[in-house]
Coordinates of C-alpha atoms in Angstrom, one line a residue:
Chain H
M1 CA 11.4 -4.3 25.1
S2 CA 8.5 -4.1 22.6
Q3 CA 7.5 -0.8 21.1
F4 CA 4.1 0.3 19.7
I5 CA 2.2 3.0 17.9
L6 CA -1.5 3.5 18.3
H7 CA -3.6 4.9 15.4
K8 CA -7.2 5.5 16.7
E9 CA -9.9 5.3 14.1
N10 CA -10.7 9.0 14.3
T11 CA -7.1 10.1 13.7
R12 CA -7.0 8.6 10.2
G13 CA -7.0 10.7 7.0
H14 CA -10.4 11.2 5.5
A15 CA -11.6 12.0 2.0
N16 CA -15.2 12.0 1.0
H17 CA -15.6 12.2 -2.7
G18 CA -19.4 11.5 -2.7
W19 CA -19.2 8.2 -4.4
L20 CA -16.1 7.2 -2.4
N21 CA -15.8 7.6 1.4
A22 CA -12.1 6.8 2.2
H23 CA -10.2 6.6 5.4
H24 CA -6.4 6.4 5.2
S25 CA -4.3 5.0 8.0
F26 CA -1.2 6.3 6.3
S27 CA -0.5 9.3 4.1
F28 CA -2.2 8.8 0.7
A29 CA -3.2 11.0 -2.2
N30 CA -3.9 14.5 -0.7
Y31 CA -3.7 13.3 2.9
Y32 CA -0.1 14.0 4.0
N33 CA 1.0 13.4 7.6
P34 CA 4.8 13.0 8.0
E35 CA 4.1 11.0 11.2
R36 CA 2.0 8.6 9.2
M37 CA 4.1 7.5 6.3
H38 CA 4.4 3.8 6.8
F39 CA 4.8 0.9 9.2
G40 CA 7.8 -0.9 8.0
V41 CA 7.0 -2.0 4.4
L42 CA 3.3 -1.4 5.0
R43 CA 2.8 1.8 3.1
V44 CA -1.0 2.0 2.5
L45 CA -4.0 0.9 4.5
N46 CA -7.2 2.4 2.9
D47 CA -10.6 1.7 4.2
D48 CA -12.9 2.5 1.3
L49 CA -16.7 2.7 1.0
I50 CA -17.8 2.9 -2.6
D51 CA -21.3 3.6 -4.0
G52 CA -23.1 1.1 -6.2
G53 CA -21.7 0.9 -9.7
M54 CA -19.0 3.4 -9.0
G55 CA -15.2 2.9 -8.8
F56 CA -11.8 3.7 -10.1
G57 CA -11.3 3.9 -13.9
T58 CA -8.2 2.5 -15.6
H59 CA -5.1 3.7 -13.8
P60 CA -1.5 2.4 -13.6
H61 CA 0.6 1.0 -10.8
D62 CA 4.3 -0.1 -10.6
N63 CA 6.6 -1.7 -8.0
M64 CA 4.0 -2.3 -5.3
E65 CA 2.3 -5.3 -3.8
I66 CA -1.4 -4.5 -3.7
I67 CA -3.8 -6.5 -1.7
T68 CA -7.5 -6.0 -1.7
I69 CA -9.9 -7.5 0.9
P70 CA -13.6 -6.9 0.3
L71 CA -15.5 -6.7 3.6
A72 CA -18.9 -6.3 2.1
G73 CA -20.1 -6.5 -1.5
A74 CA -18.1 -7.3 -4.6
I75 CA -15.4 -5.7 -6.8
A76 CA -15.3 -5.9 -10.6
H77 CA -11.6 -5.9 -11.7
K78 CA -10.0 -5.6 -15.2
D79 CA -6.4 -5.3 -15.9
S80 CA -3.8 -5.0 -18.7
M81 CA -2.7 -8.6 -18.1
G82 CA -6.1 -9.7 -19.5
N83 CA -7.6 -10.5 -16.1
S84 CA -11.3 -9.8 -15.7
A85 CA -12.8 -11.0 -12.4
V86 CA -15.2 -10.3 -9.6
I87 CA -13.9 -10.5 -6.1
K88 CA -16.5 -11.0 -3.4
S89 CA -16.5 -10.6 0.4
G90 CA -14.8 -13.6 1.8
E91 CA -12.1 -13.5 -0.9
I92 CA -8.7 -11.8 -1.3
Q93 CA -7.1 -10.3 -4.3
V94 CA -3.4 -9.7 -4.9
M95 CA -1.5 -7.9 -7.6
S96 CA 2.2 -7.5 -8.0
A97 CA 2.5 -4.4 -10.0
G98 CA 6.2 -4.8 -10.8
T99 CA 7.3 -3.2 -14.1
G100 CA 3.8 -1.8 -14.6
V101 CA 0.2 -2.7 -14.9
S102 CA -3.1 -0.8 -15.5
H103 CA -6.4 -1.8 -14.0
S104 CA -9.9 -0.6 -13.1
E105 CA -11.9 -1.4 -10.0
F106 CA -15.6 -0.9 -9.7
N107 CA -18.4 -1.8 -7.3
A108 CA -19.8 -4.8 -9.1
L109 CA -23.3 -4.3 -7.6
P110 CA -25.4 -1.4 -8.8
D111 CA -27.5 -0.9 -5.6
E112 CA -25.2 -1.9 -2.7
K113 CA -22.3 -0.3 -1.1
L114 CA -18.9 -1.9 -1.4
S115 CA -16.7 -1.9 1.6
L116 CA -13.0 -2.9 1.1
L117 CA -9.5 -2.7 2.6
Q118 CA -6.8 -1.9 0.1
I119 CA -3.3 -2.5 1.4
W120 CA 0.0 -1.6 -0.4
L121 CA 3.4 -3.1 0.6
F122 CA 6.8 -2.1 -0.7
P123 CA 8.1 -5.1 -2.6
N124 CA 11.4 -6.9 -1.7
K125 CA 12.3 -6.9 -5.4
K126 CA 11.8 -4.1 -7.9
N127 CA 10.6 -4.6 -11.5
V128 CA 9.2 -8.1 -11.2
T129 CA 6.9 -9.4 -13.9
P130 CA 3.3 -8.2 -13.0
R131 CA 1.1 -10.9 -11.7
Y132 CA -2.5 -11.3 -10.4
D133 CA -4.3 -13.8 -8.2
Q134 CA -7.4 -14.1 -6.1
L135 CA -8.5 -16.7 -3.6
A136 CA -11.8 -17.7 -1.9
L137 CA -11.0 -18.1 1.9
D138 CA -12.5 -20.7 4.2
L139 CA -14.5 -18.5 6.6
D140 CA -14.9 -21.3 9.1
A141 CA -11.1 -21.5 9.5
R142 CA -10.8 -18.1 11.1
R143 CA -13.2 -18.7 14.0
N144 CA -11.1 -18.3 17.1
N145 CA -8.0 -18.6 15.0
F146 CA -5.7 -16.3 13.1
Q147 CA -6.2 -17.7 9.6
Q148 CA -3.2 -17.1 7.3
I149 CA -4.4 -15.4 4.1
L150 CA -1.1 -14.2 2.6
S151 CA 2.6 -15.2 2.8
P152 CA 5.8 -14.9 0.8
D153 CA 5.6 -18.6 -0.1
Q154 CA 3.7 -19.9 -3.2
D155 CA 3.1 -23.3 -1.4
D156 CA 1.9 -21.8 1.9
A157 CA -1.7 -21.0 2.8
G158 CA -3.3 -18.0 1.2
V159 CA -2.1 -15.8 -1.7
W160 CA 1.6 -14.9 -2.0
I161 CA 3.6 -11.7 -2.6
H162 CA 7.1 -10.5 -3.3
Q163 CA 7.7 -9.6 0.4
D164 CA 8.5 -11.4 3.6
A165 CA 5.0 -10.6 5.0
W166 CA 2.3 -12.7 6.4
F167 CA -1.4 -11.6 6.8
S168 CA -3.9 -13.3 9.1
L169 CA -7.6 -12.8 9.7
G170 CA -9.5 -13.9 12.7
K171 CA -13.1 -13.7 14.0
F172 CA -13.4 -14.4 17.7
D173 CA -15.8 -15.2 20.5
E174 CA -16.0 -12.8 23.4
G175 CA -13.3 -13.6 26.0
F176 CA -11.2 -15.7 23.6
E177 CA -7.5 -15.3 24.3
T178 CA -4.5 -16.3 22.3
E179 CA -0.9 -15.4 21.4
Y180 CA 0.4 -14.6 17.9
K181 CA 4.0 -15.4 17.2
I182 CA 5.7 -13.1 14.7
K183 CA 6.8 -15.1 11.7
K184 CA 10.3 -13.7 11.1
G185 CA 12.9 -11.8 13.1
G186 CA 12.9 -8.1 12.4
N187 CA 9.2 -8.1 11.5
G188 CA 6.6 -6.1 13.3
V189 CA 2.8 -6.6 13.4
Y190 CA 0.2 -4.0 12.5
A191 CA -3.2 -5.0 13.9
F192 CA -6.3 -3.5 12.3
V193 CA -9.7 -4.0 14.0
I194 CA -12.4 -4.7 11.4
S195 CA -15.2 -5.0 14.0
G196 CA -15.7 -5.3 17.7
E197 CA -13.3 -4.6 20.5
V198 CA -10.1 -6.3 21.4
T199 CA -7.1 -6.0 23.7
I200 CA -3.6 -6.4 22.2
N201 CA -0.5 -6.2 24.4
G202 CA -2.7 -4.3 27.0
Q203 CA -4.0 -1.8 24.5
T204 CA -7.8 -1.7 24.1
L205 CA -8.8 -1.3 20.4
S206 CA -12.1 -0.5 18.9
K207 CA -13.5 -0.8 15.4
R208 CA -11.1 0.5 12.8
D209 CA -8.3 1.3 15.3
G210 CA -4.8 0.3 14.3
L211 CA -1.9 -0.8 16.5
G212 CA 1.7 -1.3 15.3
I213 CA 4.0 -3.4 17.5
W214 CA 7.7 -4.2 16.9
D215 CA 10.9 -5.3 18.7
T216 CA 9.1 -8.4 20.0
N217 CA 8.6 -12.0 19.0
S218 CA 4.9 -12.3 19.9
I219 CA 1.8 -10.4 20.9
S220 CA -1.0 -11.2 23.3
F221 CA -4.6 -11.0 22.1
K222 CA -8.0 -11.0 23.8
A223 CA -11.4 -10.5 22.2
N224 CA -13.6 -8.2 24.3
A225 CA -16.8 -8.5 22.2
A226 CA -18.5 -11.3 20.3
N227 CA -17.5 -11.6 16.7
A228 CA -14.5 -9.3 17.0
E229 CA -12.7 -9.3 13.7
V230 CA -9.0 -8.5 13.3
L231 CA -6.5 -8.3 10.5
L232 CA -2.9 -8.9 11.5
M233 CA -0.1 -7.7 9.0
D234 CA 3.2 -9.2 9.9
V235 CA 5.7 -7.2 7.9
P236 CA 9.5 -6.4 7.8
M237 CA 10.3 -3.2 9.6
E238 CA 13.5 -2.5 7.6
F239 CA 13.5 -2.1 3.8
Chain U
M1 CA 8.3 29.6 -7.2
Q2 CA 7.9 26.3 -9.0
T3 CA 9.8 23.1 -8.0
T4 CA 11.1 21.4 -11.1
I5 CA 10.7 17.6 -10.9
L6 CA 12.3 15.2 -13.3
Y7 CA 10.6 11.8 -13.6
I8 CA 12.3 8.9 -15.3
G9 CA 10.4 5.6 -15.9
R10 CA 10.3 3.1 -18.7
D11 CA 6.6 2.6 -19.1
A12 CA 5.2 5.2 -21.6
E13 CA 1.7 5.0 -20.3
I14 CA 2.8 5.6 -16.7
T15 CA 5.1 8.4 -17.9
I16 CA 2.0 10.2 -19.4
V17 CA 0.1 9.8 -16.2
M18 CA 3.0 11.2 -14.2
N19 CA 3.3 14.1 -16.5
R20 CA -0.3 15.0 -16.0
L21 CA -0.2 14.5 -12.2
L22 CA 3.0 16.5 -11.7
N23 CA 1.8 19.4 -13.9
A24 CA -1.6 19.5 -12.3
R25 CA -0.1 21.3 -9.3
P26 CA 0.9 25.0 -9.9
E27 CA 3.8 24.7 -7.5
W28 CA 5.4 21.8 -9.4
K29 CA 6.8 21.7 -12.9
G30 CA 7.0 18.1 -14.1
I31 CA 9.3 16.8 -16.9
C32 CA 8.8 13.1 -17.6
V33 CA 11.0 10.9 -19.8
C34 CA 11.5 7.3 -20.6
T35 CA 15.2 7.1 -21.5
D36 CA 18.3 7.9 -19.7
E37 CA 19.6 9.9 -22.6
E38 CA 16.6 12.2 -22.4
A39 CA 17.1 12.6 -18.7
V40 CA 20.8 13.6 -19.1
S41 CA 19.8 16.1 -21.8
I42 CA 17.3 17.7 -19.4
L43 CA 19.8 17.8 -16.6
E44 CA 22.4 19.5 -18.9
A45 CA 20.0 22.1 -20.1
Q46 CA 18.0 23.3 -17.1
N47 CA 17.5 23.4 -13.3
V48 CA 16.1 20.4 -11.6
D49 CA 15.2 20.3 -7.9
L50 CA 14.2 16.7 -7.5
V51 CA 14.5 13.4 -9.5
L52 CA 12.0 10.6 -9.3
L53 CA 13.1 7.2 -10.4
G54 CA 10.1 5.3 -11.7
N55 CA 9.5 1.8 -13.0
G56 CA 11.6 -0.5 -15.0
I57 CA 15.0 1.0 -14.4
D58 CA 17.4 -2.0 -13.9
V59 CA 20.2 -2.0 -11.3
E60 CA 23.0 -1.1 -13.7
C61 CA 21.0 1.7 -15.4
E62 CA 20.1 3.1 -12.0
K63 CA 23.7 3.1 -10.9
A64 CA 24.8 5.0 -14.0
L65 CA 21.8 7.4 -13.8
R66 CA 22.6 8.3 -10.2
S67 CA 26.2 8.9 -11.1
N68 CA 25.2 11.1 -14.0
I69 CA 22.7 13.1 -11.9
N70 CA 25.2 13.6 -9.1
A71 CA 27.8 14.8 -11.6
L72 CA 25.5 17.2 -13.5
K73 CA 23.4 18.4 -10.5
P74 CA 25.4 17.8 -7.3
G75 CA 23.2 17.7 -4.2
V76 CA 19.9 17.2 -6.1
K77 CA 17.7 14.7 -4.3
I78 CA 17.0 11.4 -6.0
I79 CA 14.1 9.3 -4.7
Q80 CA 12.3 6.2 -5.8
H81 CA 8.7 6.8 -6.9
Y82 CA 6.5 3.8 -5.9
G83 CA 3.1 3.0 -7.1
G84 CA 3.1 4.6 -10.5
G85 CA 0.4 7.1 -9.8
S86 CA -1.2 9.6 -7.5
G87 CA -1.5 7.6 -4.3
L88 CA 2.0 8.1 -2.9
L89 CA 3.3 10.9 -5.1
Y90 CA 2.4 13.9 -3.0
G91 CA 3.8 12.3 0.2
E92 CA 7.0 11.3 -1.5
I93 CA 7.6 14.8 -2.9
M94 CA 6.7 16.6 0.3
T95 CA 9.0 14.3 2.3
A96 CA 11.9 14.8 -0.1
L97 CA 11.5 18.5 -0.1
S98 CA 11.1 18.9 3.7

């Protein structure tokens, strides 16, 4: 029998720092809710809106798989591995922090807001050599399809990480229905609605709602609005 | 009353950041070290309420560290600190102390 947990948009943690308007699906920084610590290995899902030219100065990370998906605008990234890059909407960035890495992230555009999702997963191996990657995604491939954008396999579609996790993005026509099969036994799926309204396993979800489902092999999906966009995070529940 | 928290991690830069973060809260006293020898000296010399294991500690060192901590301070909580900064720190400590 499948189990689920529903996180409505307005129940997320919220921190407005002026230049940064952040919503946290799970406990982060000063937002602490013991009921919202993680979904399996998914530890952080931050929905950030950043003013033009503003951002996070150089700061360290370790032992975390960090995935950034810009929804609108572009991020300027610099790190201690020597990477200097701009990641635009339609691309995905991944960083395995491993033994330790420092980086900065700024809105690359001076006059436009940057909207991004930043996702942290616990790694399946500690103290790996830090690594960085980014990838431009084929936006057409996600029309009425869950397009795989991340996996544990270097040779599979999307970027890869040190965890048995698969991420997929889809953008759907109103009324489109499909089924998503969970990639690995013991994994669950956390669905996050980027825009529009959808129904997953009988639960109606609106923009920025999250639904975690586990103890099942698949989930049913229906788009209730045109251009509904959803991110699925298929992650181990035990770690 | 302050909670004394010992952080052990191999990256000196992260250790400096952790020292700043832990000591920014009046209810916490942070002591941050990079070596196991320093950690043992601290444990021998003073009270510690919580130990955070940071980055770069290999499996064998972690095993020895846990054994030393348990011998010197029986019952003290030992947790893994993930992320290397402020994002998860408060939640990790609150959960460990609750």
